[in-house]
Amino acid sequence: MFIVGLLRWWYTIGWQQRARMTMTRLESTMDYFSIGLLLRTMFALFRQDGAGSVDGPLSVKVQAWAGRMISRVIGAMIRSTVLVMGLVTITLQALLGVCVLAVWAIVPVLPITGFVLMTAGWIPWQF
């Protein structure tokens, strides 16, 4: 009865807890990289350089406009890099989570498999 209780926990509550842990980790990573915020502010000024209004001759206004455009390009490049790294990290974590859940399902069967292989005379280091 003890083994039945363990297996019942393993394949119900334990599996749900492991899936919840995986989802919590994914949500934490999505919050860390702030994918939505990066997309909304993709072309915003980088560190708000040149955010104020400029008064003066045309050459000063053109220089301020060029400075803001350079700041936007730098911001877009940095945000794009962080966005790509975030998406790669989230994808890898999701794949790892699926693998962990799949391995979780077969772990209880491994001792039985090992016992069967041992009684059959299989030795892992001899092929």
CSV table of C-alpha atoms in Angstrom, one decimal:
chain,number,residue,atom,x,y,z
A,1,MET,CA,0.0,0.0,0.0
A,2,PHE,CA,2.9,2.3,0.7
A,3,ILE,CA,4.2,2.0,-2.8
A,4,VAL,CA,0.8,2.6,-4.3
A,5,GLY,CA,0.5,5.8,-2.2
A,6,LEU,CA,4.0,7.0,-3.4
A,7,LEU,CA,3.1,6.3,-7.0
A,8,ARG,CA,-0.3,8.1,-6.6
A,9,TRP,CA,1.5,11.2,-5.2
A,10,TRP,CA,4.3,10.9,-7.9
A,11,TYR,CA,1.8,10.9,-10.8
A,12,THR,CA,-0.7,13.4,-9.5
A,13,ILE,CA,0.3,16.0,-6.8
A,14,GLY,CA,4.0,15.6,-7.5
A,15,TRP,CA,3.7,16.1,-11.2
A,16,GLN,CA,1.4,19.1,-10.7
A,17,GLN,CA,3.9,20.7,-8.3
A,18,ARG,CA,6.7,20.1,-10.8
A,19,ALA,CA,4.6,21.6,-13.6
A,20,ARG,CA,3.8,24.6,-11.4
A,21,MET,CA,7.4,25.1,-10.5
A,22,THR,CA,8.3,25.1,-14.2
A,23,MET,CA,5.6,27.7,-15.0
A,24,THR,CA,6.7,29.9,-12.1
A,25,ARG,CA,10.2,29.8,-13.4
A,26,LEU,CA,9.0,30.7,-16.9
A,27,GLU,CA,6.9,33.6,-15.6
A,28,SER,CA,9.9,34.9,-13.5
A,29,THR,CA,12.1,34.8,-16.6
A,30,MET,CA,9.5,36.6,-18.7
A,31,ASP,CA,9.2,39.2,-15.9
A,32,TYR,CA,13.0,39.5,-15.8
A,33,PHE,CA,13.4,40.2,-19.5
A,34,SER,CA,10.2,42.3,-19.7
A,35,ILE,CA,9.4,41.3,-23.3
A,36,GLY,CA,6.2,43.4,-23.5
A,37,LEU,CA,8.0,46.5,-22.2
A,38,LEU,CA,10.9,46.0,-24.6
A,39,LEU,CA,8.5,45.8,-27.5
A,40,ARG,CA,6.5,48.9,-26.4
A,41,THR,CA,9.6,51.0,-26.0
A,42,MET,CA,11.7,49.6,-28.9
A,43,PHE,CA,12.4,53.0,-30.5
A,44,ALA,CA,12.3,55.2,-27.4
A,45,LEU,CA,15.3,57.3,-26.6
A,46,PHE,CA,18.2,55.4,-25.0
A,47,ARG,CA,18.5,56.6,-21.4
A,48,GLN,CA,16.5,59.7,-22.4
A,49,ASP,CA,19.5,61.4,-24.0
A,50,GLY,CA,18.4,64.6,-25.7
A,51,ALA,CA,14.8,64.3,-24.4
A,52,GLY,CA,14.4,68.1,-23.8
A,53,SER,CA,13.2,70.6,-26.4
A,54,VAL,CA,15.8,72.6,-28.2
A,55,ASP,CA,15.5,76.3,-29.1
A,56,GLY,CA,17.9,78.1,-31.4
A,57,PRO,CA,19.0,78.2,-35.0
A,58,LEU,CA,18.2,75.5,-37.5
A,59,SER,CA,21.7,73.9,-37.2
A,60,VAL,CA,21.2,73.4,-33.5
A,61,LYS,CA,17.8,71.8,-34.0
A,62,VAL,CA,19.2,69.5,-36.7
A,63,GLN,CA,22.0,68.5,-34.5
A,64,ALA,CA,19.6,67.7,-31.6
A,65,TRP,CA,17.4,65.8,-34.1
A,66,ALA,CA,20.4,63.7,-35.3
A,67,GLY,CA,21.4,63.1,-31.6
A,68,ARG,CA,17.9,61.8,-30.8
A,69,MET,CA,17.9,59.6,-33.9
A,70,ILE,CA,21.3,58.1,-32.9
A,71,SER,CA,20.0,57.6,-29.4
A,72,ARG,CA,16.9,55.8,-30.8
A,73,VAL,CA,19.0,53.5,-33.0
A,74,ILE,CA,21.3,52.6,-30.1
A,75,GLY,CA,18.2,52.0,-27.9
A,76,ALA,CA,16.6,49.8,-30.6
A,77,MET,CA,19.9,47.8,-31.0
A,78,ILE,CA,20.2,47.1,-27.3
A,79,ARG,CA,16.5,46.3,-26.8
A,80,SER,CA,16.6,44.0,-29.8
A,81,THR,CA,19.6,42.1,-28.4
A,82,VAL,CA,18.0,41.8,-24.9
A,83,LEU,CA,14.7,40.7,-26.6
A,84,VAL,CA,16.4,38.0,-28.6
A,85,MET,CA,18.3,36.7,-25.6
A,86,GLY,CA,15.1,36.7,-23.6
A,87,LEU,CA,13.2,34.7,-26.2
A,88,VAL,CA,16.1,32.2,-26.5
A,89,THR,CA,16.2,31.9,-22.7
A,90,ILE,CA,12.5,31.4,-22.4
A,91,THR,CA,12.4,28.8,-25.2
A,92,LEU,CA,15.3,26.9,-23.6
A,93,GLN,CA,13.6,26.9,-20.2
A,94,ALA,CA,10.3,25.7,-21.7
A,95,LEU,CA,12.1,22.9,-23.5
A,96,LEU,CA,14.0,21.9,-20.3
A,97,GLY,CA,10.7,22.1,-18.4
A,98,VAL,CA,9.1,19.7,-20.8
A,99,CYS,CA,12.1,17.3,-20.6
A,100,VAL,CA,12.0,17.4,-16.8
A,101,LEU,CA,8.3,16.5,-16.8
A,102,ALA,CA,8.9,13.7,-19.2
A,103,VAL,CA,11.8,12.3,-17.1
A,104,TRP,CA,9.5,12.8,-14.0
A,105,ALA,CA,7.2,10.2,-15.6
A,106,ILE,CA,9.8,7.5,-16.1
A,107,VAL,CA,11.8,7.8,-12.9
A,108,PRO,CA,9.7,5.3,-10.9
A,109,VAL,CA,10.2,2.7,-13.7
A,110,LEU,CA,14.0,3.0,-13.7
A,111,PRO,CA,14.6,0.7,-10.6
A,112,ILE,CA,12.4,-2.0,-12.1
A,113,THR,CA,14.2,-1.6,-15.5
A,114,GLY,CA,17.6,-1.8,-13.7
A,115,PHE,CA,16.6,-4.9,-11.8
A,116,VAL,CA,15.4,-6.6,-15.0
A,117,LEU,CA,18.7,-5.7,-16.8
A,118,MET,CA,20.7,-6.9,-13.8
A,119,THR,CA,19.0,-10.3,-13.7
A,120,ALA,CA,19.5,-10.6,-17.5
A,121,GLY,CA,23.2,-10.2,-17.0
A,122,TRP,CA,23.6,-6.9,-18.8
A,123,ILE,CA,26.7,-4.9,-17.7
A,124,PRO,CA,26.7,-1.3,-18.9
A,125,TRP,CA,30.5,-1.0,-19.6
A,126,GLN,CA,30.6,-4.1,-21.7
A,127,PHE,CA,29.0,-4.0,-25.1
